[in-house]
CSV table of C-alpha atoms in Angstrom, one decimal:
chain,number,residue,atom,x,y,z
A,1,ASP,CA,73.5,-40.3,-13.9
A,2,GLY,CA,72.7,-36.8,-13.9
A,3,GLY,CA,70.9,-35.0,-17.1
A,4,ILE,CA,67.6,-33.7,-18.3
A,5,THR,CA,64.5,-35.9,-19.0
A,6,GLN,CA,61.7,-35.6,-21.2
A,7,SER,CA,58.3,-37.8,-21.2
A,8,PRO,CA,57.0,-39.1,-22.8
A,9,LYS,CA,59.5,-39.5,-26.1
A,10,TYR,CA,56.3,-40.0,-28.6
A,11,LEU,CA,52.4,-38.0,-27.7
A,12,PHE,CA,50.0,-38.4,-30.0
A,13,ARG,CA,46.8,-36.1,-29.6
A,14,LYS,CA,43.7,-35.2,-30.8
A,15,GLU,CA,43.0,-30.8,-32.7
A,16,GLY,CA,41.5,-29.3,-29.3
A,17,GLN,CA,42.9,-30.8,-26.3
A,18,ASN,CA,45.5,-29.1,-24.5
A,19,VAL,CA,48.8,-31.1,-23.6
A,20,THR,CA,51.7,-31.1,-21.3
A,21,LEU,CA,55.3,-31.8,-22.0
A,22,SER,CA,57.5,-33.1,-18.6
A,23,CYS,CA,61.1,-31.7,-18.5
A,24,GLU,CA,63.3,-32.6,-15.0
A,25,GLN,CA,66.9,-31.8,-14.5
A,26,ASN,CA,69.3,-33.3,-12.0
A,27,LEU,CA,72.1,-31.1,-13.0
A,28,ASN,CA,71.5,-28.4,-10.0
A,29,HIS,CA,71.2,-25.6,-12.9
A,30,ASP,CA,68.9,-22.5,-12.8
A,31,ALA,CA,67.9,-22.1,-16.4
A,32,MET,CA,65.5,-24.0,-18.0
A,33,TYR,CA,64.8,-24.0,-21.6
A,34,TRP,CA,61.9,-24.7,-23.9
A,35,TYR,CA,62.2,-25.3,-27.9
A,36,ARG,CA,60.5,-26.6,-30.9
A,37,GLN,CA,62.1,-27.8,-33.7
A,38,ASP,CA,60.0,-28.5,-37.0
A,39,PRO,CA,62.0,-30.4,-40.4
A,40,GLY,CA,64.5,-28.1,-41.9
A,41,GLN,CA,63.8,-25.1,-39.0
A,42,GLY,CA,66.5,-24.6,-37.0
A,43,LEU,CA,65.2,-24.6,-33.2
A,44,ARG,CA,62.7,-21.3,-31.7
A,45,LEU,CA,62.6,-20.7,-28.9
A,46,ILE,CA,59.0,-20.7,-26.8
A,47,TYR,CA,59.7,-19.8,-23.0
A,48,TYR,CA,62.6,-20.0,-21.0
A,49,SER,CA,63.0,-19.4,-17.2
A,50,GLN,CA,66.2,-18.3,-15.3
A,51,ILE,CA,64.3,-18.9,-11.3
A,52,VAL,CA,62.0,-20.4,-9.9
A,53,ASN,CA,58.8,-18.9,-9.9
A,54,ASP,CA,59.2,-16.8,-13.1
A,55,PHE,CA,60.1,-17.4,-16.7
A,56,GLN,CA,59.9,-15.0,-19.6
A,57,LYS,CA,58.2,-15.9,-23.3
A,58,GLY,CA,61.1,-16.3,-26.6
A,59,ASP,CA,60.3,-15.9,-29.7
A,60,ILE,CA,56.9,-18.0,-30.4
A,61,ALA,CA,55.3,-18.7,-27.1
A,62,GLU,CA,51.6,-17.8,-28.1
A,63,GLY,CA,49.3,-21.0,-27.8
A,64,TYR,CA,52.1,-22.0,-25.0
A,65,SER,CA,52.2,-21.6,-20.8
A,66,VAL,CA,54.5,-22.8,-18.7
A,67,SER,CA,55.0,-23.2,-15.1
A,68,ARG,CA,58.6,-23.5,-12.5
A,69,GLU,CA,57.5,-24.3,-9.1
A,70,LYS,CA,60.7,-26.5,-8.3
A,71,LYS,CA,63.8,-25.9,-9.8
A,72,GLU,CA,64.3,-29.3,-11.1
A,73,SER,CA,60.9,-29.2,-13.3
A,74,PHE,CA,59.8,-26.8,-16.2
A,75,PRO,CA,56.6,-28.0,-17.7
A,76,LEU,CA,55.4,-27.1,-21.6
A,77,THR,CA,51.7,-27.1,-21.9
A,78,VAL,CA,50.7,-26.8,-25.2
A,79,THR,CA,47.0,-25.5,-25.7
A,80,SER,CA,44.7,-25.5,-27.9
A,81,ALA,CA,45.7,-22.4,-29.3
A,82,GLN,CA,48.1,-23.1,-30.7
A,83,LYS,CA,47.5,-23.1,-34.2
A,84,ASN,CA,50.7,-25.9,-35.6
A,85,PRO,CA,51.4,-27.9,-32.5
A,86,THR,CA,52.7,-30.7,-34.5
A,87,ALA,CA,57.2,-30.4,-34.0
A,88,PHE,CA,59.9,-31.5,-32.0
A,89,TYR,CA,60.4,-30.3,-28.8
A,90,LEU,CA,63.5,-29.6,-26.7
A,91,CYS,CA,63.9,-29.0,-23.3
A,92,ALA,CA,67.5,-27.9,-22.4
A,93,SER,CA,69.0,-26.4,-19.5
A,94,SER,CA,72.0,-24.0,-18.2
A,95,MET,CA,73.6,-22.9,-15.2
A,96,MET,CA,73.5,-19.3,-14.2
A,97,GLY,CA,75.7,-17.4,-16.1
A,98,ALA,CA,76.9,-19.9,-18.5
A,99,ASP,CA,75.0,-19.8,-22.5
A,100,GLU,CA,76.3,-23.6,-22.7
A,101,GLN,CA,72.9,-25.0,-23.1
A,102,PHE,CA,72.7,-29.0,-22.3
A,103,PHE,CA,69.5,-30.5,-23.7
A,104,GLY,CA,67.1,-33.6,-23.3
A,105,PRO,CA,66.4,-36.3,-25.2
A,106,GLY,CA,63.3,-34.4,-26.7
A,107,THR,CA,59.3,-35.1,-27.3
A,108,ARG,CA,57.7,-35.9,-30.5
A,109,LEU,CA,54.1,-34.3,-30.7
A,110,THR,CA,51.6,-35.5,-33.1
A,111,VAL,CA,48.3,-34.3,-33.3
A,112,LEU,CA,45.9,-35.3,-34.9
B,1,ARG,CA,68.0,-8.0,-36.8
B,2,LYS,CA,69.6,-11.8,-35.0
B,3,GLU,CA,70.3,-14.2,-37.6
B,4,VAL,CA,72.9,-17.2,-38.0
B,5,GLU,CA,73.2,-18.0,-41.4
B,6,GLN,CA,74.5,-21.8,-41.7
B,7,ASP,CA,75.1,-23.8,-45.4
B,8,PRO,CA,72.2,-26.3,-45.2
B,9,GLY,CA,74.5,-28.8,-47.5
B,10,PRO,CA,74.3,-31.6,-47.5
B,11,PHE,CA,78.7,-32.2,-48.0
B,12,ASN,CA,79.0,-35.5,-49.0
B,13,VAL,CA,82.5,-35.9,-48.4
B,14,PRO,CA,84.5,-39.9,-48.2
B,15,GLU,CA,86.3,-41.7,-44.6
B,16,GLY,CA,89.6,-39.5,-44.3
B,17,ALA,CA,88.3,-36.1,-45.8
B,18,THR,CA,89.1,-32.9,-44.5
B,19,VAL,CA,85.9,-31.3,-44.4
B,20,ALA,CA,84.9,-27.5,-43.2
B,21,PHE,CA,82.0,-25.3,-42.1
B,22,ASN,CA,81.7,-21.9,-42.0
B,23,CYS,CA,78.5,-20.1,-40.0
B,24,THR,CA,78.3,-16.2,-40.3
B,25,TYR,CA,76.4,-14.3,-37.0
B,26,SER,CA,74.8,-10.8,-37.6
B,27,ASN,CA,75.1,-9.4,-34.2
B,28,SER,CA,78.2,-7.9,-34.3
B,29,ALA,CA,78.7,-7.6,-29.7
B,30,SER,CA,78.0,-11.7,-29.4
B,31,GLN,CA,80.4,-13.0,-27.3
B,32,SER,CA,79.8,-16.7,-27.0
B,33,PHE,CA,79.6,-18.7,-30.0
B,34,PHE,CA,78.9,-22.5,-30.0
B,35,TRP,CA,79.4,-25.4,-32.3
B,36,TYR,CA,76.2,-28.6,-31.3
B,37,ARG,CA,75.8,-31.6,-33.2
B,38,GLN,CA,72.6,-33.1,-33.8
B,39,ASP,CA,71.7,-36.2,-35.0
B,40,CYS,CA,69.0,-37.8,-36.9
B,41,ARG,CA,65.6,-37.2,-34.5
B,42,LYS,CA,67.6,-36.5,-31.1
B,43,GLU,CA,68.7,-33.5,-29.7
B,44,PRO,CA,71.6,-31.6,-30.4
B,45,LYS,CA,74.8,-32.2,-28.4
B,46,LEU,CA,77.1,-29.1,-27.6
B,47,LEU,CA,80.4,-30.8,-29.9
B,48,MET,CA,83.0,-27.3,-28.9
B,49,SER,CA,83.2,-23.8,-27.9
B,50,VAL,CA,84.4,-21.4,-30.3
B,51,TYR,CA,87.5,-18.6,-28.3
B,52,SER,CA,88.9,-15.8,-30.0
B,53,SER,CA,92.0,-17.7,-29.5
B,54,GLY,CA,90.3,-21.0,-32.2
B,55,ASN,CA,90.3,-24.6,-30.2
B,56,GLU,CA,91.0,-27.9,-31.2
B,57,ASP,CA,89.8,-31.1,-29.6
B,58,GLY,CA,91.2,-33.9,-31.6
B,59,ARG,CA,90.2,-33.8,-35.0
B,60,PHE,CA,87.7,-30.6,-34.4
B,61,THR,CA,89.3,-27.6,-35.0
B,62,ALA,CA,86.8,-24.2,-34.2
B,63,GLN,CA,88.0,-20.5,-34.9
B,64,LEU,CA,86.3,-17.6,-34.8
B,65,ASN,CA,86.5,-14.2,-37.4
B,66,ARG,CA,85.4,-11.5,-35.6
B,67,ALA,CA,86.0,-8.5,-37.9
B,68,SER,CA,84.4,-10.8,-40.9
B,69,GLN,CA,82.0,-12.0,-38.5
B,70,TYR,CA,81.8,-15.6,-39.0
B,71,ILE,CA,83.0,-19.0,-37.4
B,72,SER,CA,84.3,-22.0,-38.8
B,73,LEU,CA,84.8,-25.8,-38.0
B,74,LEU,CA,87.2,-27.8,-39.6
B,75,ILE,CA,87.1,-32.0,-39.2
B,76,ARG,CA,90.4,-33.4,-39.8
B,77,ASP,CA,90.1,-37.6,-40.7
B,78,SER,CA,86.3,-37.7,-41.2
B,79,LYS,CA,85.1,-41.0,-39.8
B,80,LEU,CA,81.4,-42.4,-41.2
B,81,SER,CA,80.7,-41.6,-37.2
B,82,ASP,CA,80.5,-37.6,-37.9
B,83,SER,CA,77.6,-38.0,-40.0
B,84,ALA,CA,75.2,-35.4,-38.8
B,85,THR,CA,73.8,-31.8,-39.0
B,86,TYR,CA,76.3,-29.3,-37.2
B,87,LEU,CA,74.6,-27.0,-35.6
B,88,CYS,CA,76.4,-22.9,-35.0
B,89,VAL,CA,74.8,-21.4,-32.2
B,90,VAL,CA,76.1,-17.8,-30.8
B,91,ASN,CA,74.2,-15.4,-28.1
B,92,ASN,CA,72.1,-13.5,-28.1
B,93,LEU,CA,72.2,-9.8,-26.4
B,94,GLU,CA,69.6,-8.1,-27.3
B,95,GLY,CA,65.7,-9.4,-27.9
B,96,ASN,CA,64.1,-12.1,-25.5
B,97,THR,CA,66.3,-15.3,-27.4
B,98,PRO,CA,69.3,-16.0,-25.2
B,99,LEU,CA,70.7,-18.4,-27.6
B,100,VAL,CA,69.8,-18.0,-31.5
B,101,PHE,CA,70.4,-21.6,-33.0
B,102,GLY,CA,71.1,-21.5,-37.3
B,103,LYS,CA,69.1,-24.3,-39.1
B,104,GLY,CA,72.1,-26.5,-39.1
B,105,THR,CA,74.8,-28.1,-42.1
B,106,ARG,CA,74.2,-31.6,-42.7
B,107,LEU,CA,77.3,-33.5,-43.5
B,108,SER,CA,77.2,-37.0,-44.5
B,109,VAL,CA,80.5,-38.8,-44.5
B,110,ILE,CA,80.9,-42.1,-46.6
B,111,ALA,CA,82.8,-45.2,-46.7
């Protein structure tokens, strides 16, 4: 089945630790995105990548880092510099030139 | 300033009712419009794109009004399974965010 997978579904970390969230897609999509969603809030873009080895900051990139070494994979690292990392993190992808984005099931990160 | 505004609701409607949501957007140059559905604690899923001529998919109808900069979603014959949050999404032709998401309108269909 084609789709986007994110792992893990739930993640707990201690404050001050870096953590990496996985996102993989087998849809052959060129672009990939990371969002965070907080209760009662809209999705906010963290980073996106339109091509391998290239990525751009979104609205709230501070405290996060990404890499795009393969077309299928776009991992997100939440660093200790992120002031309020507890949130629902969503990865999405889209075809080149298309605006529609398709989402993975998300990772719910809780920092204790 | 990019903005997509939605009434957060909740809209509580009985089964079989017709319900409509509106969404306003601020960027008059936007070209792509979508409605997504998000169930509680799940990811958003694309419900339908919104075309200039409007479009219909079964019980769902989406309309675009460029002059007033709003899009609408009409749900006819509401089902219990329609209960969800509906997100209005608009493309952004400036800044560093390809799509702008509204905060969503919550619908609860009651038996």
